[in-house]
Amino acid sequence: LVSLLGIMVSVSGSFRDIFLEGSRSDLTERAEMFAILLMEKTPALDPADVNRICKEMRGTGFTRFTVVLPSGKVIGDTNVDPSTMDNHSDRPEIQAALLGHDSSSIRFSFTVRESMLYAAAPIRRSGTVAGVVRASVPITMLDRGIRAFFVRLALGLLAMTAITLILASFLSVRVGRVFRDIRKGAERFSSGDLSHRIRTRSYAEVDMLAEAMNGMADQLDSRIRAITSQRNELDAVLSSMTEAVIAI
């Protein structure tokens, strides 16, 4: 558990970067598709039509679309009235898109008062850039997605830990019972009960230990019997003698 938590903490920054990169790619694709949609519905980029199409996209998701002319004037926005918005010619993603390149950036939006992820794509007409479509989503939403992922990961980790603890407890009880049997067998051997045999279990290493101790008990029992027999024979010889025996 500690190792996996350490890995989660160490990779959390990298995972956020990967998640943001995937979000940038997805957002760029949305901007490109919206640019194609605008060219199909209003090739002249009529401000009223563009703003109406942007407003129609409001209920389709969390993505905010903004349409900007090469001059930097905003002619359409999903959430805000374009006439109240500043000139966007100084926005880095807008500048890159006007040069014909897809671009993205992360910065604070004074319009919606929160940090946003922006992705811009050029609107092409007859081989020239007629405007820019910018798609954006709040960073807070991305952070919520990242946190939700880590919460699910943490819950899965806790479930795995609980299952592991249950299995470990079950195995420890079984193994503990086996070693208690071996300890009791060793105590009976030490008390002189060499006829006792330790029961073997399904663990190969423990079976080998039990068999070794049982073999030791067999050998001790055989040697003690041999010594006892020799002693009895000596006692019988000595008790039947009439002459004295001197032992040095």
Tab-separated table of C-alpha atoms in Angstrom:
chain	number	residue	atom	x	y	z
A	1	LEU	CA	0.000	0.000	0.000
A	2	VAL	CA	2.789	2.424	0.937
A	3	SER	CA	4.704	1.581	-2.260
A	4	LEU	CA	1.674	2.128	-4.497
A	5	LEU	CA	0.797	5.390	-2.738
A	6	GLY	CA	4.379	6.555	-3.264
A	7	ILE	CA	4.124	5.710	-6.952
A	8	MET	CA	0.813	7.612	-7.219
A	9	VAL	CA	2.359	10.712	-5.655
A	10	SER	CA	5.485	10.537	-7.827
A	11	VAL	CA	3.578	10.128	-11.108
A	12	SER	CA	0.710	12.519	-10.312
A	13	GLY	CA	2.520	15.464	-11.962
A	14	SER	CA	3.372	13.448	-15.059
A	15	PHE	CA	-0.169	12.107	-15.251
A	16	ARG	CA	-1.568	15.669	-15.116
A	17	ASP	CA	0.703	16.667	-18.011
A	18	ILE	CA	-0.425	13.641	-20.027
A	19	PHE	CA	-4.067	14.378	-19.219
A	20	LEU	CA	-3.670	18.016	-20.277
A	21	GLU	CA	-1.930	17.003	-23.493
A	22	GLY	CA	-4.820	14.708	-24.345
A	23	SER	CA	-7.271	17.501	-23.541
A	24	ARG	CA	-5.342	19.902	-25.811
A	25	SER	CA	-5.524	17.420	-28.684
A	26	ASP	CA	-9.234	16.823	-28.156
A	27	LEU	CA	-9.965	20.534	-27.873
A	28	THR	CA	-8.012	21.270	-31.071
A	29	GLU	CA	-10.073	18.684	-32.939
A	30	ARG	CA	-13.278	20.331	-31.677
A	31	ALA	CA	-12.074	23.733	-32.887
A	32	GLU	CA	-11.208	22.308	-36.320
A	33	MET	CA	-14.621	20.622	-36.618
A	34	PHE	CA	-16.379	23.837	-35.610
A	35	ALA	CA	-14.392	25.752	-38.224
A	36	ILE	CA	-15.570	23.289	-40.898
A	37	LEU	CA	-19.156	23.666	-39.614
A	38	LEU	CA	-18.975	27.452	-39.928
A	39	MET	CA	-17.704	27.234	-43.508
A	40	GLU	CA	-20.636	24.964	-44.366
A	41	LYS	CA	-23.329	27.147	-42.760
A	42	THR	CA	-22.008	30.676	-43.255
A	43	PRO	CA	-19.071	30.872	-45.698
A	44	ALA	CA	-19.098	34.672	-45.499
A	45	LEU	CA	-18.750	34.532	-41.698
A	46	ASP	CA	-21.735	36.787	-41.147
A	47	PRO	CA	-21.427	37.989	-37.493
A	48	ALA	CA	-25.108	37.404	-36.703
A	49	ASP	CA	-25.064	33.861	-38.145
A	50	VAL	CA	-21.742	33.044	-36.491
A	51	ASN	CA	-22.947	34.221	-33.082
A	52	ARG	CA	-26.233	32.305	-33.487
A	53	ILE	CA	-24.353	29.094	-34.327
A	54	CYS	CA	-22.077	29.632	-31.339
A	55	LYS	CA	-25.066	30.092	-29.039
A	56	GLU	CA	-26.618	26.888	-30.407
A	57	MET	CA	-23.524	25.011	-29.202
A	58	ARG	CA	-24.062	26.148	-25.612
A	59	GLY	CA	-26.064	23.103	-24.545
A	60	THR	CA	-23.894	20.503	-26.272
A	61	GLY	CA	-21.210	20.339	-23.571
A	62	PHE	CA	-18.756	22.295	-21.457
A	63	THR	CA	-16.742	23.572	-24.429
A	64	ARG	CA	-16.854	27.296	-25.106
A	65	PHE	CA	-16.370	28.410	-28.727
A	66	THR	CA	-15.177	31.870	-29.752
A	67	VAL	CA	-14.870	33.078	-33.349
A	68	VAL	CA	-12.367	35.852	-34.103
A	69	LEU	CA	-11.695	37.742	-37.328
A	70	PRO	CA	-8.126	38.423	-38.554
A	71	SER	CA	-8.453	41.931	-37.112
A	72	GLY	CA	-8.959	40.438	-33.656
A	73	LYS	CA	-12.630	41.358	-33.450
A	74	VAL	CA	-14.848	38.734	-31.793
A	75	ILE	CA	-17.958	37.996	-33.843
A	76	GLY	CA	-19.285	34.975	-31.977
A	77	ASP	CA	-19.077	33.366	-28.562
A	78	THR	CA	-20.922	30.518	-26.915
A	79	ASN	CA	-21.391	32.134	-23.490
A	80	VAL	CA	-20.775	35.874	-23.811
A	81	ASP	CA	-22.090	38.705	-25.985
A	82	PRO	CA	-19.280	39.336	-28.550
A	83	SER	CA	-19.867	43.092	-28.473
A	84	THR	CA	-18.743	43.228	-24.844
A	85	MET	CA	-15.478	41.358	-25.479
A	86	ASP	CA	-12.067	42.951	-26.020
A	87	ASN	CA	-10.051	42.690	-29.202
A	88	HIS	CA	-8.326	39.293	-29.243
A	89	SER	CA	-5.464	40.039	-31.618
A	90	ASP	CA	-2.950	39.905	-28.752
A	91	ARG	CA	-3.930	36.393	-27.647
A	92	PRO	CA	-1.020	33.983	-28.372
A	93	GLU	CA	-3.221	31.145	-29.607
A	94	ILE	CA	-5.109	33.556	-31.908
A	95	GLN	CA	-1.861	34.921	-33.332
A	96	ALA	CA	-0.565	31.415	-34.090
A	97	ALA	CA	-3.870	30.372	-35.696
A	98	LEU	CA	-3.881	33.469	-37.915
A	99	LEU	CA	-0.532	32.252	-39.251
A	100	GLY	CA	-2.221	28.987	-40.216
A	101	HIS	CA	-1.130	26.851	-37.258
A	102	ASP	CA	-3.155	25.077	-34.589
A	103	SER	CA	-2.210	26.392	-31.166
A	104	SER	CA	-3.114	26.062	-27.503
A	105	SER	CA	-2.385	27.829	-24.229
A	106	ILE	CA	-3.397	27.920	-20.571
A	107	ARG	CA	-4.081	31.235	-18.841
A	108	PHE	CA	-6.560	33.140	-16.718
A	109	SER	CA	-9.635	34.479	-18.516
A	110	PHE	CA	-10.832	37.877	-17.330
A	111	THR	CA	-14.119	37.317	-19.161
A	112	VAL	CA	-15.196	34.226	-17.203
A	113	ARG	CA	-12.881	34.842	-14.216
A	114	GLU	CA	-11.124	31.462	-14.132
A	115	SER	CA	-8.158	29.661	-15.676
A	116	MET	CA	-8.912	28.160	-19.072
A	117	LEU	CA	-7.332	25.768	-21.531
A	118	TYR	CA	-7.507	27.271	-25.036
A	119	ALA	CA	-7.076	25.612	-28.434
A	120	ALA	CA	-7.347	27.629	-31.668
A	121	ALA	CA	-7.696	26.491	-35.282
A	122	PRO	CA	-7.724	28.644	-38.424
A	123	ILE	CA	-10.854	29.040	-40.561
A	124	ARG	CA	-9.643	28.539	-44.118
A	125	ARG	CA	-11.435	29.979	-47.142
A	126	SER	CA	-9.966	29.773	-50.649
A	127	GLY	CA	-6.526	29.020	-49.268
A	128	THR	CA	-6.456	31.998	-46.897
A	129	VAL	CA	-7.187	32.353	-43.191
A	130	ALA	CA	-10.571	34.057	-42.874
A	131	GLY	CA	-10.737	33.847	-39.105
A	132	VAL	CA	-10.046	31.721	-36.071
A	133	VAL	CA	-12.157	29.347	-34.008
A	134	ARG	CA	-11.047	29.044	-30.406
A	135	ALA	CA	-12.340	26.281	-28.174
A	136	SER	CA	-11.814	26.434	-24.419
A	137	VAL	CA	-12.644	24.524	-21.254
A	138	PRO	CA	-12.072	25.503	-17.601
A	139	ILE	CA	-8.935	24.046	-16.034
A	140	THR	CA	-11.004	23.427	-12.908
A	141	MET	CA	-13.077	20.919	-14.869
A	142	LEU	CA	-9.922	19.118	-15.998
A	143	ASP	CA	-8.651	19.101	-12.425
A	144	ARG	CA	-11.955	17.600	-11.302
A	145	GLY	CA	-11.510	14.874	-13.892
A	146	ILE	CA	-7.981	14.187	-12.646
A	147	ARG	CA	-9.148	14.115	-9.028
A	148	ALA	CA	-12.010	11.791	-9.933
A	149	PHE	CA	-9.533	9.439	-11.616
A	150	PHE	CA	-7.282	9.396	-8.559
A	151	VAL	CA	-10.275	8.864	-6.262
A	152	ARG	CA	-11.300	5.813	-8.308
A	153	LEU	CA	-7.694	4.632	-8.290
A	154	ALA	CA	-7.463	5.099	-4.515
A	155	LEU	CA	-10.736	3.221	-3.949
A	156	GLY	CA	-9.490	0.369	-6.124
A	157	LEU	CA	-6.222	0.389	-4.193
A	158	LEU	CA	-8.077	0.225	-0.868
A	159	ALA	CA	-10.225	-2.645	-2.153
A	160	MET	CA	-7.114	-4.519	-3.290
A	161	THR	CA	-5.508	-3.867	0.106
A	162	ALA	CA	-8.587	-5.159	1.951
A	163	ILE	CA	-8.651	-8.340	-0.157
A	164	THR	CA	-4.916	-8.808	0.396
A	165	LEU	CA	-5.308	-8.382	4.165
A	166	ILE	CA	-8.128	-10.929	4.263
A	167	LEU	CA	-6.089	-13.461	2.274
A	168	ALA	CA	-2.982	-12.751	4.363
A	169	SER	CA	-4.967	-13.241	7.587
A	170	PHE	CA	-6.381	-16.537	6.320
A	171	LEU	CA	-2.946	-17.780	5.266
A	172	SER	CA	-1.315	-16.613	8.496
A	173	VAL	CA	-3.896	-18.556	10.528
A	174	ARG	CA	-3.229	-21.706	8.505
A	175	VAL	CA	0.540	-21.331	8.658
A	176	GLY	CA	0.386	-20.469	12.361
A	177	ARG	CA	-1.617	-23.642	13.027
A	178	VAL	CA	0.998	-25.706	11.188
A	179	PHE	CA	3.882	-24.280	13.193
A	180	ARG	CA	1.981	-24.719	16.448
A	181	ASP	CA	1.621	-28.405	15.591
A	182	ILE	CA	5.363	-28.601	14.929
A	183	ARG	CA	6.135	-26.831	18.237
A	184	LYS	CA	3.846	-29.195	20.160
A	185	GLY	CA	5.450	-32.168	18.430
A	186	ALA	CA	8.928	-30.913	19.378
A	187	GLU	CA	7.769	-30.496	23.005
A	188	ARG	CA	6.486	-34.099	23.079
A	189	PHE	CA	9.776	-35.300	21.622
A	190	SER	CA	11.696	-33.405	24.309
A	191	SER	CA	9.476	-34.951	27.004
A	192	GLY	CA	10.373	-38.433	25.775
A	193	ASP	CA	7.301	-39.264	23.697
A	194	LEU	CA	9.205	-40.342	20.591
A	195	SER	CA	6.267	-42.375	19.289
A	196	HIS	CA	4.378	-39.183	18.452
A	197	ARG	CA	4.356	-38.114	14.830
A	198	ILE	CA	3.837	-34.595	13.491
A	199	ARG	CA	1.047	-34.363	10.944
A	200	THR	CA	2.135	-33.038	7.562
A	201	ARG	CA	0.249	-30.327	5.692
A	202	SER	CA	0.023	-29.052	2.132
A	203	TYR	CA	3.066	-26.750	2.397
A	204	ALA	CA	6.103	-28.390	0.817
A	205	GLU	CA	8.714	-26.700	3.024
A	206	VAL	CA	6.744	-27.410	6.214
A	207	ASP	CA	6.195	-31.033	5.120
A	208	MET	CA	9.957	-31.436	4.709
A	209	LEU	CA	10.542	-29.994	8.199
A	210	ALA	CA	7.911	-32.263	9.750
A	211	GLU	CA	9.297	-35.315	7.977
A	212	ALA	CA	12.824	-34.431	9.118
A	213	MET	CA	11.659	-34.107	12.734
A	214	ASN	CA	9.702	-37.367	12.490
A	215	GLY	CA	12.823	-39.057	11.078
A	216	MET	CA	14.891	-37.640	13.908
A	217	ALA	CA	12.374	-39.043	16.387
A	218	ASP	CA	12.607	-42.463	14.702
A	219	GLN	CA	16.390	-42.469	14.924
A	220	LEU	CA	16.402	-41.323	18.553
A	221	ASP	CA	13.799	-43.947	19.458
A	222	SER	CA	15.831	-46.682	17.734
A	223	ARG	CA	19.075	-45.657	19.425
A	224	ILE	CA	17.464	-45.352	22.844
A	225	ARG	CA	15.946	-48.808	22.418
A	226	ALA	CA	19.361	-50.211	21.400
A	227	ILE	CA	21.054	-48.557	24.411
A	228	THR	CA	18.333	-49.810	26.741
A	229	SER	CA	18.688	-53.331	25.361
A	230	GLN	CA	22.458	-53.259	25.801
A	231	ARG	CA	22.061	-51.961	29.348
A	232	ASN	CA	19.576	-54.714	30.187
A	233	GLU	CA	21.939	-57.330	28.775
A	234	LEU	CA	24.810	-55.926	30.837
A	235	ASP	CA	22.641	-55.860	33.957
A	236	ALA	CA	21.658	-59.487	33.371
A	237	VAL	CA	25.285	-60.566	32.900
A	238	LEU	CA	26.453	-58.724	35.988
A	239	SER	CA	23.596	-59.995	38.171
A	240	SER	CA	24.333	-63.615	37.221
A	241	MET	CA	28.054	-63.470	38.115
A	242	THR	CA	29.318	-64.766	41.449
A	243	GLU	CA	32.746	-63.206	41.139
A	244	ALA	CA	33.339	-59.571	41.826
A	245	VAL	CA	33.863	-57.093	38.988
A	246	ILE	CA	36.199	-54.131	39.399
A	247	ALA	CA	35.475	-51.113	37.102
A	248	ILE	CA	38.209	-48.576	36.541
